[in-house]
Amino acid sequence: MITIPYLTALTTYFSYGLLFAFGQLRDFFRKFIDWWKASNLQGYAPICLGLEDFYIRRLYLRIQDCFGRPIASPPDAWFDVVERVSNDNNKTLQRTTKISRCLNLGSYNYLGFAAADEYCTPRVTETLQRYSASTCSTRMEGGTTALHVELEQVVADFVGKPAAMVTGMGYVTNSAILPVLVKHGGLIISDSLNHNSIVNGARGSGATIRVFQHNTPSHLERVLREQIAEGQPRTHRPWKKIIVVVEGIYSMEGELCKLPEIVSICKKYKAYVYLDEAHSIGAVGKTGRGVCELLGVDTADVDIMMGTFTKSFGSCGGYIAGSKELIQYLKYTCPAHLYATSISPPAAQQIISAIKVILGEDGSSRGAQKLAQIRENSNYFRSELQKMGFEVLGDNDSPVMPIMLYNPAKIPAFSRECLKQNVAVVTVAFPATPLLLARARICISAAHSREDMVKALEVISRVGDLVGIKYFPAEPKKHELVEGREKVE
Ligand SMILES: Cc1ncc(COP(=O)(O)O)c(C=O)c1O
Ligand SMILES: *[C@@H]1O[C@H](CO)[C@@H](O)[C@H](O)[C@H]1NC(C)=O
């Protein structure tokens, strides 16, 4: 449980209250002024009703310059951020031709494959020329190339499962596969902080959804026992099947999944385990094989292994790996395979090449070096931040490290001050986090050098003093987060 300092909680509530009150006041006067204007809706209901877009208009738009900043180069350790100006108090932003070179602490470029690579890039360009950018077809029709077949085998071997299926988008991998795996009469038990793609996949499945407290095996066990005793709603028949869905590394918390405990509970109650490794595959484990390797879990005990290629591999798309029967079934039934254009061939080549580098099959030791580097960089950066007195979430070895900001005014302050000093950070607030728990989310890369990190730490420390977010000036404390980001009920 995050313990928000009492005064911080109070000022945070007060700030949001103030923003809400003034927003309401301004809305009231706007309505008053607009009242006599003729309505041009011609009988249609307005697209955005009353409070639906209140948060966007009155809170988000005030600080929108901190989000969606356009960049003009690959998301490497350093990148080019396009400068924008506004003539209307940031209501609209115009791009300029000016560019500022910034240290990149925001991209999921864990292994540094997002920038040009001596092994991957020539192969990707060659593939682009040979196969073009798109297959213009679904996998079932003309969209399966030799590369797609190779990719699925390479991925299955890499993650340690007999077979794999690859789709063109990570988000869709979750949102389209969960509805195929489990339907009405089934039960999905989901971690309270699972990614939105899992939430939407679960909701679209028609199965009953129960949520367990974030990363808390004892609560998972309680929910499982209760639900098995209850059975299906109304009829109380046994569940057709039960799937427990967790993530390897939680992207907004930087935490590692308590996988060994969760797997043993699922075994005890005969529930399937679905593991989303979007942020852990390639990033952790001795040979980059994710949380199973890091935490010593046999991949045979994880029934459905999901992941994306958008982080460590510097590409796009997602995969599901599992038994031959499961993957064959998904290929016959999953709409993301049947009705969606297959993954772009150059993107597929990027993944194959990146995995070869990770495994040392390119004939060099660069892969092993990258893996050692990401681990060393992450642990160095995290421990330095903690020493400075920041409240940093997450576990050792995780390249994701959120720094708590809490106050709404500190979100733009932190982001803008860092940018002024050429350090680009990502800030996250409601609805991606609970209202009170706004944070900056640092992602460390193997591409960061020691000098990069020293510079980043200097800037963050200075800005941290300025903005007042060194909440733990003495001994750093360890926290566990249980408050829900989005409850799936
Ligand atoms: C845990 C998790 N699953 C799935 C996705 C979606 O993947 P993609 O961005 O590749 O579509 C993300 C994206 O950030 C994620 O964090
Ligand atoms: C608009 O954004 C800039 C940074 O891009 C910031 O310095 C300025 O304070 C913002 N203005 C308002 C009115 O919020």
Coordinates of C-alpha atoms and ligand atoms in Angstrom, one line a residue:
M1 CA 0.0 0.0 0.0
I2 CA 1.4 3.4 -1.0
T3 CA 1.4 5.6 2.1
I4 CA 0.8 9.1 0.9
P5 CA 2.2 11.7 3.3
Y6 CA -0.8 13.2 5.1
L7 CA -0.1 16.8 4.0
T8 CA 0.5 15.7 0.4
A9 CA -2.8 13.9 0.3
L10 CA -4.6 16.9 1.7
T11 CA -3.0 19.4 -0.8
T12 CA -3.6 17.0 -3.7
Y13 CA -7.3 16.7 -2.9
F14 CA -7.4 20.5 -2.4
S15 CA -5.7 21.2 -5.7
Y16 CA -8.1 18.9 -7.6
G17 CA -11.0 20.4 -5.7
L18 CA -10.0 23.9 -6.7
L19 CA -9.5 22.9 -10.3
F20 CA -12.9 21.3 -10.3
A21 CA -14.6 24.3 -8.7
F22 CA -13.1 26.8 -11.1
G23 CA -13.8 24.5 -14.1
Q24 CA -17.4 24.3 -13.1
L25 CA -17.6 28.0 -12.6
R26 CA -16.1 28.6 -16.1
D27 CA -18.5 26.0 -17.6
F28 CA -21.4 27.8 -16.0
F29 CA -20.5 31.2 -17.4
R30 CA -19.7 29.7 -20.8
K31 CA -23.2 28.2 -20.9
F32 CA -24.6 31.5 -19.9
I33 CA -22.7 33.3 -22.7
D34 CA -23.5 30.6 -25.3
W35 CA -27.1 30.5 -24.3
W36 CA -28.4 33.1 -26.8
K37 CA -26.2 31.7 -29.6
A38 CA -28.2 29.7 -32.1
S39 CA -27.6 25.9 -31.7
N40 CA -26.0 24.5 -34.9
L41 CA -26.5 20.9 -33.9
Q42 CA -29.6 20.6 -36.1
G43 CA -31.3 18.1 -33.9
Y44 CA -28.3 15.9 -33.1
A45 CA -27.3 15.3 -29.5
P46 CA -23.9 16.8 -28.7
I47 CA -21.0 14.3 -29.1
C48 CA -19.6 15.3 -25.7
L49 CA -22.1 15.7 -23.0
G50 CA -21.8 17.8 -19.9
L51 CA -19.2 16.3 -17.6
E52 CA -18.0 13.7 -20.1
D53 CA -15.2 15.9 -21.4
F54 CA -14.8 18.1 -18.3
Y55 CA -11.6 16.4 -17.2
I56 CA -10.1 16.9 -20.7
R57 CA -11.2 20.5 -21.1
R58 CA -10.5 21.8 -17.6
L59 CA -7.6 19.7 -16.4
Y60 CA -5.8 17.9 -19.2
L61 CA -5.8 20.8 -21.8
R62 CA -4.1 23.1 -19.3
I63 CA -1.0 20.9 -19.3
Q64 CA -1.3 19.2 -22.7
D65 CA 2.1 20.6 -23.8
C66 CA 3.6 17.9 -21.5
F67 CA 2.0 15.1 -23.5
G68 CA 2.3 13.8 -27.0
R69 CA 5.4 15.9 -27.7
P70 CA 6.4 15.2 -31.3
I71 CA 9.9 13.8 -31.8
A72 CA 12.0 13.9 -35.0
S73 CA 14.5 11.0 -34.6
P74 CA 14.6 7.4 -33.4
P75 CA 13.8 7.0 -29.7
D76 CA 17.4 6.3 -28.8
A77 CA 19.2 7.3 -25.6
W78 CA 19.1 10.9 -27.0
F79 CA 16.5 12.1 -29.4
D80 CA 15.2 15.3 -31.1
V81 CA 12.1 16.8 -29.5
V82 CA 10.2 19.2 -31.8
E83 CA 9.6 22.6 -30.1
R84 CA 6.0 23.9 -30.1
V85 CA 4.5 27.3 -29.5
S86 CA 1.0 28.5 -28.6
N87 CA -0.8 31.7 -29.3
D88 CA -3.8 30.8 -27.1
N89 CA -2.5 29.8 -23.7
N90 CA -1.7 26.2 -24.8
K91 CA -5.2 25.5 -26.0
T92 CA -3.6 24.7 -29.4
L93 CA 0.1 24.0 -30.0
Q94 CA 1.9 24.7 -33.3
R95 CA 5.1 22.9 -34.3
T96 CA 8.1 25.0 -35.0
T97 CA 11.1 24.0 -37.1
K98 CA 13.3 24.2 -34.0
I99 CA 14.5 21.0 -32.4
S100 CA 16.0 20.4 -29.0
R101 CA 18.3 17.4 -28.4
C102 CA 17.1 15.7 -25.2
L103 CA 18.1 12.8 -23.1
N104 CA 15.4 10.2 -23.5
L105 CA 14.0 8.8 -20.2
G106 CA 10.6 7.9 -21.6
S107 CA 10.8 5.2 -24.3
Y108 CA 10.5 1.5 -23.8
N109 CA 13.8 1.0 -25.6
Y110 CA 15.1 -1.4 -23.0
L111 CA 17.8 -3.1 -25.0
G112 CA 18.6 -0.1 -27.3
F113 CA 17.2 -1.8 -30.4
A114 CA 15.0 1.2 -31.2
A115 CA 17.8 3.0 -33.0
A116 CA 19.8 1.8 -36.0
D117 CA 21.7 -1.4 -35.2
E118 CA 24.6 -2.8 -37.1
Y119 CA 23.0 -6.3 -37.4
C120 CA 19.3 -5.5 -37.5
T121 CA 19.0 -2.4 -39.7
P122 CA 20.6 -3.7 -42.9
R123 CA 18.4 -6.8 -42.7
V124 CA 15.3 -4.8 -42.1
T125 CA 16.1 -2.5 -45.1
E126 CA 16.7 -5.5 -47.3
T127 CA 13.4 -7.0 -46.2
L128 CA 11.6 -3.8 -46.9
Q129 CA 12.9 -3.9 -50.5
R130 CA 12.2 -7.6 -50.9
Y131 CA 8.7 -7.8 -49.3
S132 CA 7.6 -4.1 -49.1
A133 CA 6.1 -2.4 -46.1
S134 CA 2.9 -4.3 -45.9
T135 CA 1.5 -7.7 -47.0
C136 CA -1.9 -6.0 -47.7
S137 CA -3.6 -9.2 -46.7
T138 CA -4.6 -11.2 -43.6
R139 CA -2.6 -14.3 -42.5
M140 CA -5.3 -16.6 -43.9
E141 CA -5.2 -15.0 -47.3
G142 CA -2.0 -13.7 -48.9
G143 CA -0.4 -12.3 -45.7
T144 CA 1.7 -15.2 -44.6
T145 CA 5.3 -14.9 -45.9
A146 CA 8.2 -17.2 -45.2
L147 CA 9.3 -14.6 -42.7
H148 CA 6.1 -14.9 -40.7
V149 CA 6.5 -18.6 -40.4
E150 CA 10.1 -18.2 -39.3
L151 CA 9.2 -15.5 -36.8
E152 CA 6.7 -17.7 -35.0
Q153 CA 9.2 -20.4 -34.7
V154 CA 11.9 -18.1 -33.4
V155 CA 9.5 -16.5 -30.9
A156 CA 8.3 -19.9 -29.6
D157 CA 11.9 -21.1 -29.2
F158 CA 12.9 -17.9 -27.5
V159 CA 10.1 -17.8 -24.9
G160 CA 10.3 -21.6 -24.3
K161 CA 7.0 -22.8 -25.6
P162 CA 6.2 -25.4 -28.4
A163 CA 4.4 -22.9 -30.6
A164 CA 3.5 -19.2 -31.1
M165 CA 1.2 -16.9 -33.0
V166 CA 2.2 -13.4 -33.9
T167 CA -0.2 -10.5 -34.6
G168 CA 0.4 -7.0 -35.9
M169 CA -0.3 -5.2 -32.6
G170 CA 0.4 -5.9 -29.0
Y171 CA -2.8 -4.3 -27.7
V172 CA -4.9 -6.4 -30.0
T173 CA -3.1 -9.6 -28.9
N174 CA -4.7 -9.2 -25.5
S175 CA -8.0 -7.6 -26.5
A176 CA -8.7 -10.1 -29.3
I177 CA -7.4 -13.3 -27.8
L178 CA -9.0 -13.3 -24.3
P179 CA -12.5 -13.3 -25.9
V180 CA -11.5 -16.4 -27.9
L181 CA -10.0 -18.2 -24.9
V182 CA -12.9 -17.8 -22.5
K183 CA -16.5 -17.0 -23.0
H184 CA -19.8 -16.9 -21.1
G185 CA -19.7 -19.4 -18.3
G186 CA -15.9 -18.9 -17.8
L187 CA -14.1 -16.9 -15.2
I188 CA -11.3 -14.4 -15.6
I189 CA -9.4 -13.4 -12.5
S190 CA -7.5 -10.3 -13.2
D191 CA -4.8 -8.3 -11.3
S192 CA -6.3 -4.9 -10.3
L193 CA -3.5 -3.0 -12.2
N194 CA -3.6 -5.0 -15.4
H195 CA -3.2 -3.1 -18.7
N196 CA -6.1 -1.6 -20.5
S197 CA -5.8 -4.2 -23.3
I198 CA -6.4 -7.0 -20.8
V199 CA -9.3 -5.1 -19.2
N200 CA -11.0 -4.6 -22.6
G201 CA -10.3 -8.1 -23.7
A202 CA -11.8 -9.5 -20.5
R203 CA -14.9 -7.2 -20.9
G204 CA -15.3 -8.2 -24.5
S205 CA -15.2 -11.9 -23.7
G206 CA -18.6 -12.1 -21.9
A207 CA -16.9 -14.2 -19.1
T208 CA -17.4 -13.3 -15.5
I209 CA -14.6 -11.0 -14.3
R210 CA -13.2 -10.8 -10.8
V211 CA -10.3 -8.7 -9.7
F212 CA -7.7 -9.5 -7.1
Q213 CA -5.6 -7.0 -5.2
H214 CA -2.5 -6.0 -7.2
N215 CA 0.2 -8.6 -7.0
T216 CA -1.2 -10.2 -3.8
P217 CA -1.2 -14.0 -4.0
S218 CA -3.1 -14.5 -0.8
H219 CA -5.9 -12.4 -2.1
L220 CA -5.9 -14.3 -5.4
E221 CA -6.2 -17.5 -3.4
R222 CA -9.2 -16.1 -1.5
V223 CA -11.0 -15.0 -4.7
L224 CA -10.3 -18.4 -6.3
R225 CA -11.7 -20.3 -3.3
E226 CA -14.8 -18.1 -3.1
Q227 CA -15.5 -18.3 -6.8
I228 CA -15.0 -22.0 -7.1
A229 CA -17.4 -22.5 -4.2
E230 CA -19.9 -20.1 -5.7
G231 CA -19.7 -21.3 -9.3
Q232 CA -21.4 -19.5 -12.2
P233 CA -23.9 -16.7 -11.4
R234 CA -27.5 -17.8 -10.7
T235 CA -27.1 -21.4 -11.8
H236 CA -24.1 -22.1 -9.5
R237 CA -22.8 -24.6 -12.0
P238 CA -19.0 -25.2 -12.0
W239 CA -17.1 -22.7 -14.1
K240 CA -16.3 -23.9 -17.6
K241 CA -12.7 -22.7 -17.1
I242 CA -10.8 -20.2 -15.0
I243 CA -8.0 -18.0 -16.3
V244 CA -5.8 -15.9 -14.0
V245 CA -4.3 -12.9 -15.9
V246 CA -1.1 -11.2 -14.6
E247 CA 1.7 -9.1 -16.1
G248 CA 5.5 -9.8 -15.8
I249 CA 6.5 -6.2 -15.0
Y250 CA 3.7 -3.7 -14.3
S251 CA 4.4 -0.8 -16.6
M252 CA 3.0 2.0 -14.3
E253 CA 4.5 0.5 -11.1
G254 CA 7.8 -1.0 -12.3
E255 CA 7.0 -4.0 -10.1
L256 CA 7.9 -7.7 -10.9
C257 CA 5.0 -10.2 -10.7
K258 CA 5.0 -12.6 -7.8
L259 CA 4.9 -15.3 -10.3
P260 CA 6.2 -18.3 -8.3
E261 CA 3.5 -17.9 -5.7
I262 CA 0.8 -17.2 -8.2
V263 CA 1.7 -20.2 -10.3
S264 CA 1.6 -22.5 -7.4
I265 CA -1.8 -21.2 -6.3
C266 CA -3.2 -21.6 -9.8
K267 CA -1.9 -25.2 -9.9
K268 CA -3.6 -26.0 -6.7
Y269 CA -6.9 -24.7 -7.9
K270 CA -6.5 -25.8 -11.5
A271 CA -6.7 -22.4 -13.0
Y272 CA -4.9 -21.5 -16.2
V273 CA -2.2 -18.8 -16.0
Y274 CA -2.1 -16.0 -18.6
L275 CA 1.1 -14.0 -18.4
D276 CA 1.6 -10.7 -20.2
E277 CA 5.3 -10.1 -20.7
A278 CA 5.1 -6.8 -22.6
H279 CA 7.7 -5.1 -20.4
S280 CA 9.6 -8.1 -19.2
I281 CA 10.4 -10.2 -22.3
G282 CA 13.9 -9.3 -23.5
A283 CA 14.4 -6.9 -20.6
V284 CA 15.0 -9.2 -17.7
G285 CA 16.4 -12.7 -17.1
K286 CA 19.9 -13.9 -17.6
T287 CA 19.4 -14.5 -21.4
G288 CA 16.5 -12.0 -21.7
R289 CA 13.8 -14.6 -21.5
G290 CA 11.6 -12.6 -19.1
V291 CA 10.3 -13.1 -15.6
C292 CA 10.1 -16.9 -15.8
E293 CA 13.8 -17.0 -16.2
L294 CA 14.4 -14.2 -13.7
L295 CA 12.2 -15.8 -11.0
G296 CA 12.9 -19.4 -11.7
V297 CA 9.5 -20.4 -13.0
D298 CA 9.2 -23.3 -15.4
T299 CA 7.5 -22.0 -18.6
A300 CA 5.6 -25.3 -18.7
D301 CA 3.7 -24.0 -15.7
V302 CA 2.5 -20.8 -17.5
D303 CA -0.2 -21.9 -19.9
I304 CA -0.5 -18.8 -22.1
M305 CA 2.5 -16.6 -22.5
M306 CA 1.8 -13.2 -24.1
G307 CA 4.2 -10.4 -25.0
T308 CA 4.8 -7.5 -27.3
F309 CA 7.7 -6.6 -29.6
T310 CA 7.2 -2.9 -29.0
K311 CA 9.6 -2.6 -26.1
S312 CA 12.8 -4.6 -25.9
F313 CA 12.8 -5.6 -29.6
G314 CA 12.3 -2.1 -31.0
S315 CA 9.6 -3.3 -33.4
C316 CA 5.8 -3.6 -33.3
G317 CA 3.3 -6.5 -32.9
G318 CA 2.5 -9.0 -30.2
Y319 CA 2.7 -12.8 -29.6
I320 CA 0.9 -15.6 -27.8
A321 CA 2.9 -18.7 -27.1
G322 CA 1.6 -22.0 -25.7
S323 CA 1.0 -25.6 -26.6
K324 CA 0.7 -26.6 -30.2
E325 CA -3.0 -27.4 -29.7
L326 CA -3.7 -24.0 -28.2
I327 CA -1.9 -22.1 -30.9
Q328 CA -3.6 -24.1 -33.7
Y329 CA -7.0 -23.4 -32.1
L330 CA -6.2 -19.7 -31.9
K331 CA -5.2 -19.6 -35.5
Y332 CA -8.5 -21.2 -36.5
T333 CA -10.5 -18.8 -34.4
C334 CA -8.8 -15.6 -33.4
P335 CA -10.0 -12.5 -35.4
A336 CA -6.6 -10.8 -35.1
H337 CA -5.3 -13.7 -37.2
L338 CA -8.2 -14.2 -39.5
Y339 CA -9.3 -10.7 -40.2
A340 CA -6.4 -8.4 -39.6
T341 CA -3.5 -7.6 -41.9
S342 CA -0.4 -9.5 -40.9
I343 CA 2.6 -7.9 -39.2
S344 CA 4.6 -5.7 -41.5
P345 CA 7.6 -7.8 -43.0
P346 CA 10.3 -5.3 -42.0
A347 CA 8.9 -5.3 -38.5
A348 CA 9.0 -9.1 -38.5
Q349 CA 12.6 -9.0 -39.6
Q350 CA 13.5 -6.6 -36.9
I351 CA 12.2 -9.0 -34.3
I352 CA 14.0 -12.0 -35.7
S353 CA 17.2 -10.1 -36.0
A354 CA 16.9 -8.6 -32.5
I355 CA 16.3 -12.1 -31.0
K356 CA 19.4 -13.4 -32.9
V357 CA 21.5 -10.7 -31.4
I358 CA 20.1 -11.4 -27.9
L359 CA 21.0 -15.1 -28.3
G360 CA 24.4 -14.3 -29.7
E361 CA 23.5 -15.9 -33.0
D362 CA 24.8 -12.9 -34.8
G363 CA 28.3 -14.1 -33.9
S364 CA 29.0 -11.4 -31.3
S365 CA 28.5 -10.9 -27.6
R366 CA 26.5 -7.7 -28.0
G367 CA 23.3 -9.3 -26.9
A368 CA 24.8 -10.5 -23.6
Q369 CA 26.4 -7.0 -23.1
K370 CA 23.1 -5.3 -23.6
L371 CA 21.4 -7.6 -21.1
A372 CA 24.1 -7.0 -18.5
Q373 CA 23.9 -3.2 -19.2
I374 CA 20.2 -2.8 -18.8
R375 CA 20.4 -4.6 -15.5
E376 CA 23.3 -2.6 -14.2
N377 CA 21.9 0.7 -15.5
S378 CA 18.5 0.1 -13.9
N379 CA 19.8 -0.9 -10.5
Y380 CA 22.3 2.0 -10.5
F381 CA 19.6 4.6 -11.5
R382 CA 17.0 3.3 -9.0
S383 CA 19.4 3.2 -6.1
E384 CA 20.7 6.8 -6.8
L385 CA 17.1 8.1 -7.1
Q386 CA 16.3 6.5 -3.7
K387 CA 19.4 7.9 -2.1
M388 CA 18.3 11.4 -3.3
G389 CA 15.1 11.0 -1.3
F390 CA 12.6 10.4 -4.2
E391 CA 9.7 8.0 -3.6
V392 CA 10.5 5.4 -6.3
L393 CA 8.2 2.5 -6.9
G394 CA 9.1 -0.9 -8.2
D395 CA 11.6 -3.7 -7.8
N396 CA 15.3 -4.1 -8.4
D397 CA 16.2 -5.3 -12.0
S398 CA 13.1 -3.6 -13.4
P399 CA 14.0 -0.9 -15.9
V400 CA 10.7 0.9 -15.2
M401 CA 10.9 3.3 -12.2
P402 CA 8.0 5.6 -11.3
I403 CA 8.8 8.7 -9.2
M404 CA 5.8 9.8 -7.2
L405 CA 4.6 13.4 -7.9
Y406 CA 1.0 13.3 -6.4
N407 CA 0.1 17.0 -6.7
P408 CA -1.5 17.9 -10.1
A409 CA 0.6 21.1 -10.2
K410 CA 3.8 19.1 -9.9
I411 CA 3.0 17.1 -13.1
P412 CA 3.6 20.0 -15.6
A413 CA 6.2 21.6 -13.3
F414 CA 8.4 18.4 -13.3
S415 CA 7.9 17.7 -17.0
R416 CA 8.6 21.3 -18.1
E417 CA 11.6 21.9 -15.9
C418 CA 13.3 18.7 -17.0
L419 CA 12.7 19.5 -20.6
K420 CA 14.2 23.0 -20.2
Q421 CA 17.4 21.2 -19.1
N422 CA 17.2 18.8 -22.1
V423 CA 15.9 15.7 -20.2
A424 CA 12.6 14.3 -21.6
V425 CA 10.5 12.5 -19.1
V426 CA 7.0 10.9 -19.3
T427 CA 4.5 11.9 -16.6
V428 CA 1.4 9.8 -16.0
A429 CA -1.8 10.8 -14.2
F430 CA -5.5 9.9 -14.0
P431 CA -7.0 7.9 -15.7
A432 CA -3.8 5.8 -16.2
T433 CA -3.2 6.0 -12.5
P434 CA -5.6 6.7 -9.5
L435 CA -6.3 10.4 -9.2
L436 CA -4.0 10.9 -6.2
L437 CA -1.1 8.9 -7.5
A438 CA 0.3 10.9 -10.4
R439 CA 3.9 10.1 -11.2
A440 CA 6.8 10.5 -13.6
R441 CA 7.7 7.2 -15.2
I442 CA 11.4 6.7 -16.0
C443 CA 12.4 4.0 -18.4
I444 CA 16.1 3.1 -18.5
S445 CA 17.8 1.7 -21.5
A446 CA 20.9 -0.4 -22.2
A447 CA 21.7 2.4 -24.6
H448 CA 22.2 4.9 -21.8
S449 CA 25.8 5.5 -20.9
R450 CA 27.1 6.2 -17.4
E451 CA 27.5 9.9 -18.4
D452 CA 23.9 10.0 -19.6
M453 CA 22.7 8.7 -16.3
V454 CA 24.8 11.0 -14.2
K455 CA 23.4 14.0 -16.2
A456 CA 19.9 12.7 -15.8
L457 CA 20.3 12.3 -12.1
E458 CA 21.8 15.8 -11.7
V459 CA 18.8 17.3 -13.5
I460 CA 16.2 15.2 -11.8
S461 CA 17.7 16.1 -8.4
R462 CA 17.7 19.8 -9.1
V463 CA 14.2 19.7 -10.5
G464 CA 13.1 17.5 -7.6
D465 CA 14.3 20.2 -5.1
L466 CA 12.6 22.9 -7.1
V467 CA 9.3 21.0 -7.4
G468 CA 9.4 19.6 -3.9
I469 CA 9.1 15.8 -4.5
K470 CA 11.8 14.4 -2.4
Y471 CA 9.3 12.9 0.0
F472 CA 11.8 10.6 1.7
P473 CA 14.9 12.6 2.5
A474 CA 16.3 10.0 4.9
E475 CA 16.1 6.2 4.5
P476 CA 14.2 5.1 1.4
K477 CA 11.1 3.0 2.3
K478 CA 9.6 0.1 0.4
H479 CA 6.0 0.3 -0.7
E480 CA 3.5 -1.9 -2.2
L481 CA 0.7 -0.6 -4.2
V482 CA -2.8 -2.0 -3.8
E483 CA -5.0 0.9 -4.8
G484 CA -6.7 0.1 -8.1
R485 CA -5.9 1.8 -11.4
E486 CA -9.0 0.5 -13.1
K487 CA -11.3 -2.0 -11.4
V488 CA -12.6 -4.7 -13.7
E489 CA -16.0 -5.6 -12.2
Ligands
LIG1 C1 1.3 -4.9 -20.3 C2 1.0 -4.4 -21.6 N1 0.3 -5.2 -22.5 C3 0.0 -4.8 -23.7 C4 0.4 -3.6 -24.3 C5 0.1 -3.2 -25.7 O1 1.1 -3.4 -26.5 P1 1.4 -2.5 -27.8 O2 1.8 -1.2 -27.3 O3 2.5 -3.3 -28.4 O4 0.2 -2.5 -28.6 C6 1.2 -2.8 -23.4 C7 1.6 -1.5 -24.0 O5 2.2 -0.7 -23.5 C8 1.4 -3.2 -22.1 O6 2.1 -2.4 -21.3
LIG2 C1 2.2 26.7 -21.9 O1 3.3 25.7 -22.0 C2 4.6 26.2 -21.7 C3 5.5 25.1 -21.9 O2 5.4 24.5 -23.1 C4 4.6 26.7 -20.2 O3 5.9 27.2 -19.9 C5 3.5 27.8 -20.0 O4 3.5 28.1 -18.7 C6 2.1 27.2 -20.4 N1 1.1 28.3 -20.3 C7 0.0 28.1 -19.7 C8 -0.9 29.3 -19.7 O5 -0.3 27.1 -19.1

